[in-house]
Tab-separated table of C-alpha atoms and ligand atoms in Angstrom:
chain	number	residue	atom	x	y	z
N	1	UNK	CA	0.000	0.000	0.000
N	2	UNK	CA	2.709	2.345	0.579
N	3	UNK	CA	4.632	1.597	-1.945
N	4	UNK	CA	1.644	2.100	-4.474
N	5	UNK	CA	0.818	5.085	-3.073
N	6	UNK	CA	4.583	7.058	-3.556
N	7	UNK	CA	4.407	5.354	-6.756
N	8	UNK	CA	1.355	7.503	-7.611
N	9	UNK	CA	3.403	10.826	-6.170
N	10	UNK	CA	5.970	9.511	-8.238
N	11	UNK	CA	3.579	9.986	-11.530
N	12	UNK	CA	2.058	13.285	-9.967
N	13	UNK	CA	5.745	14.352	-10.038
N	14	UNK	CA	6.275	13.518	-13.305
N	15	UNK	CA	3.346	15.400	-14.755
N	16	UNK	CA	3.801	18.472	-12.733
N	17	UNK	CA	7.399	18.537	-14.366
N	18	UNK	CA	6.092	18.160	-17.746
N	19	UNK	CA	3.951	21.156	-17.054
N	20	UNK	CA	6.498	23.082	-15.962
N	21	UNK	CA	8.680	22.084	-19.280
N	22	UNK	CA	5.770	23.434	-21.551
N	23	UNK	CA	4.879	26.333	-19.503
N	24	UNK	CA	9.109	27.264	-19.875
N	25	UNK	CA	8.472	26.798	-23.493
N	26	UNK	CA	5.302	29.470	-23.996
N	27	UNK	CA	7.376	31.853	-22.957
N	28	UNK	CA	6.540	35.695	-21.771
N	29	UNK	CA	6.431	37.997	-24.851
N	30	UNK	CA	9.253	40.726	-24.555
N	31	UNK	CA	7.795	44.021	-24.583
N	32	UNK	CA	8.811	46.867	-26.973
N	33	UNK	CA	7.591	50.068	-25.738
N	34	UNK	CA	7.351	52.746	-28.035
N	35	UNK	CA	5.974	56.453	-28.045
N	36	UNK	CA	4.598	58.273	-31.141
N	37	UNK	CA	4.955	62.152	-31.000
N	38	UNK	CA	3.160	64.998	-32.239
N	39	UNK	CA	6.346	65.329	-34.298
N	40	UNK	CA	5.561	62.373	-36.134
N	41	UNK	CA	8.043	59.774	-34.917
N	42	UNK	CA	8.064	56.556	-32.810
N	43	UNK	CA	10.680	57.361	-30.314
N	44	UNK	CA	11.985	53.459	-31.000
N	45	UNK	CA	12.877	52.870	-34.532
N	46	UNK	CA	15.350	50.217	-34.482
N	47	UNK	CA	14.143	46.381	-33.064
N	48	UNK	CA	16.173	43.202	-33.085
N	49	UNK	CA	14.521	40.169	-32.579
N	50	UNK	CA	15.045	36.114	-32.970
N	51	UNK	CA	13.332	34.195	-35.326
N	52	UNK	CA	9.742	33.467	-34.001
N	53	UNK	CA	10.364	35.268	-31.059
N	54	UNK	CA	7.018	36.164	-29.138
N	55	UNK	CA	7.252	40.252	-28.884
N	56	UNK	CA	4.967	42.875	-27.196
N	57	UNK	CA	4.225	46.037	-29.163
N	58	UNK	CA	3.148	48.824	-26.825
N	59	UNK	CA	2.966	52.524	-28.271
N	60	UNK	CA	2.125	55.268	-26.495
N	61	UNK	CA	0.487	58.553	-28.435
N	62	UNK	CA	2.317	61.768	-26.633
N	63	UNK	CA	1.579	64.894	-27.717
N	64	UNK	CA	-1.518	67.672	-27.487
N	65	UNK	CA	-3.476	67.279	-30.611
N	66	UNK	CA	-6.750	65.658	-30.977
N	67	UNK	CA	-7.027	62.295	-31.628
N	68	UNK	CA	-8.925	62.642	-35.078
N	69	UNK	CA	-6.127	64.856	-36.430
N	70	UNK	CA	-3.050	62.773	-34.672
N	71	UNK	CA	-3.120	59.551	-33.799
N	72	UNK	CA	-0.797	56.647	-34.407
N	73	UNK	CA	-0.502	52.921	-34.629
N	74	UNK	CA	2.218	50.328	-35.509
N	75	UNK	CA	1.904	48.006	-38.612
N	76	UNK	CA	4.287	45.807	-39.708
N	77	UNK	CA	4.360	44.942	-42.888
N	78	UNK	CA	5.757	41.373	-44.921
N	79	UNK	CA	9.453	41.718	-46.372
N	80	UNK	CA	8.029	41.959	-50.090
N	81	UNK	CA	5.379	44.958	-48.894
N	82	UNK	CA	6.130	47.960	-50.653
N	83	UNK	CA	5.757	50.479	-47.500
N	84	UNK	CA	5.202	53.821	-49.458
N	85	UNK	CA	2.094	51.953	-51.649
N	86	UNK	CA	0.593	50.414	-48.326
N	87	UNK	CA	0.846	53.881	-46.857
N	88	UNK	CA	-0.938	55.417	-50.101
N	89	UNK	CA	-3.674	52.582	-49.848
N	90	UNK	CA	-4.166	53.167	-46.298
N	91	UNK	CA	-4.988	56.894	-46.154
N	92	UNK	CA	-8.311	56.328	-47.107
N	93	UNK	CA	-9.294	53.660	-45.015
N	94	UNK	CA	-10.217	55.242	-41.976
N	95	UNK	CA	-13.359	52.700	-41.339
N	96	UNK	CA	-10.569	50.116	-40.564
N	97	UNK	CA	-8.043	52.245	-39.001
N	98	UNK	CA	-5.941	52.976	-42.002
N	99	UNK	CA	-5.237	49.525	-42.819
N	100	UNK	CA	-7.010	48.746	-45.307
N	101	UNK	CA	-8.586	44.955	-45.570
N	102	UNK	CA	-7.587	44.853	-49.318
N	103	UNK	CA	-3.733	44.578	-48.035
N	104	UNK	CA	-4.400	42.488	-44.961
N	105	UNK	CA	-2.290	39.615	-46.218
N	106	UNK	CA	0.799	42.070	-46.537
N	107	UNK	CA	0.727	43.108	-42.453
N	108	UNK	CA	2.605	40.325	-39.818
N	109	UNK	CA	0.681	42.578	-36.615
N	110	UNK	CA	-0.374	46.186	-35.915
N	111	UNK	CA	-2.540	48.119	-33.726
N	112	UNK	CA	-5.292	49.785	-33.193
N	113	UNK	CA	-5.022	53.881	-33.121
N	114	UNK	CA	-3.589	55.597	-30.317
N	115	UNK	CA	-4.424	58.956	-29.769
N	116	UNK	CA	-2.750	61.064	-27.163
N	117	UNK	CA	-2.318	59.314	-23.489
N	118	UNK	CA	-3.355	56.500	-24.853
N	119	UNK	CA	-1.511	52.939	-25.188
N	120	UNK	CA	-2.453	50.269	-27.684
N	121	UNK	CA	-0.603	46.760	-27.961
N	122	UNK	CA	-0.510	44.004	-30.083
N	123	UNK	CA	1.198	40.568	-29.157
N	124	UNK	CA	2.961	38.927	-32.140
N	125	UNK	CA	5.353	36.200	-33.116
N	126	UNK	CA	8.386	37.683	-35.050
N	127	UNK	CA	9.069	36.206	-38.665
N	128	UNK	CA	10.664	32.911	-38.687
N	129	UNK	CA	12.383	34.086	-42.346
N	130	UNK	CA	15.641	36.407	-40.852
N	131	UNK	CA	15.365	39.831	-42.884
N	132	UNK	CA	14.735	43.243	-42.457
N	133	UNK	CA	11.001	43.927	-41.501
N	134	UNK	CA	9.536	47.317	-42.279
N	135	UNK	CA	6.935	48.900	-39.621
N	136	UNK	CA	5.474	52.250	-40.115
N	137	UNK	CA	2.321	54.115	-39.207
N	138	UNK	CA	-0.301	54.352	-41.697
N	139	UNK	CA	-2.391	57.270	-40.086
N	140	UNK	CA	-2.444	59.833	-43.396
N	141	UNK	CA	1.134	61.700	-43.760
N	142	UNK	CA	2.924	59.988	-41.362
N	143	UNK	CA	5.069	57.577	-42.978
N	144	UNK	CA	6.070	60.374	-45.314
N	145	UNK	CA	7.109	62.143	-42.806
N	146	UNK	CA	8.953	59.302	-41.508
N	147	UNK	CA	6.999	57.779	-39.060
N	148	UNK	CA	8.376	54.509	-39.807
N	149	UNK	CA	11.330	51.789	-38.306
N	150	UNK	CA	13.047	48.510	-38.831
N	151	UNK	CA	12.167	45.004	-36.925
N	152	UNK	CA	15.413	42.931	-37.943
N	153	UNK	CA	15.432	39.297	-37.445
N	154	UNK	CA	18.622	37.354	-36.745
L	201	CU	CU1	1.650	58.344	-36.616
């Protein structure tokens, strides 16, 4: 009887380590944050990141104009997206945020708008292909004005 029974610990033992093991594996996303000024620029413009690695996006709109007439929000885009043409597309498609649902296949993760003292996130898995990753704001004249930044992978 007493040998059944640590024999059954033994197995609860086992499992519990197993679920440790996968919990190591789903790892915390690291979080980016970035701010977007009245200025027009993310205050981060340069990210490195691992293949696949599981990032947080959190931007921050600073500044003291309305949200209607400055807002921001971070899309990044597939390595074969041409940025300035997604940008040009996505100026009129303020019923979807400015990214338009024509290009949807051409964006790896963005937000939603953030107007000023706000904070929107998004929760994404970087590219498993290494390369140079464009991200930029599509809210109308902003990427022109080069609101935009790099998300290497290596
Ligand atoms: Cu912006």
């Amino acid at each position: 009887m007493g040998v059944r029974r640590s024999m059954i610990s033994g197995c609860a033992a086992v499992v519990l380590a197993l679920g440790t093991a996968a919990g190591v594996q789903a790892q915390a996303p690291r979080v980016v944050a970035i701010t977007g000024t009245d200025a027009m620029k993310y205050s981060v413009t340069a990210i490195e990141a691992k293949p696949g690695e599981k990032l947080t996006v959190k931007l921050t709109g600073q500044g003291s104009i309305p949200k209607v007439a400055m807002a921001h929000n971070f899309v990044l885009l597939a390595l074969k997206a041409d940025a300035a043409a997604f940008s040009t597309a996505a100026a009129s498609a303020r019923a979807t945020d400015f990214v338009p649902d024509a290009l949807k296949a051409q964006v790896l993760a963005s937000t939603k708008l953030a107007g000023m003292g706000e904070t929107v996130e998004v929760t994404f898995d970087a590219p498993k292909e290494p390369g140079v990753y464009t991200f930029i704001c599509t809210f109308p004249g902003h990427f022109l004005a080069g609101m935009k930044g790099t998300l290497t992978v290596k």
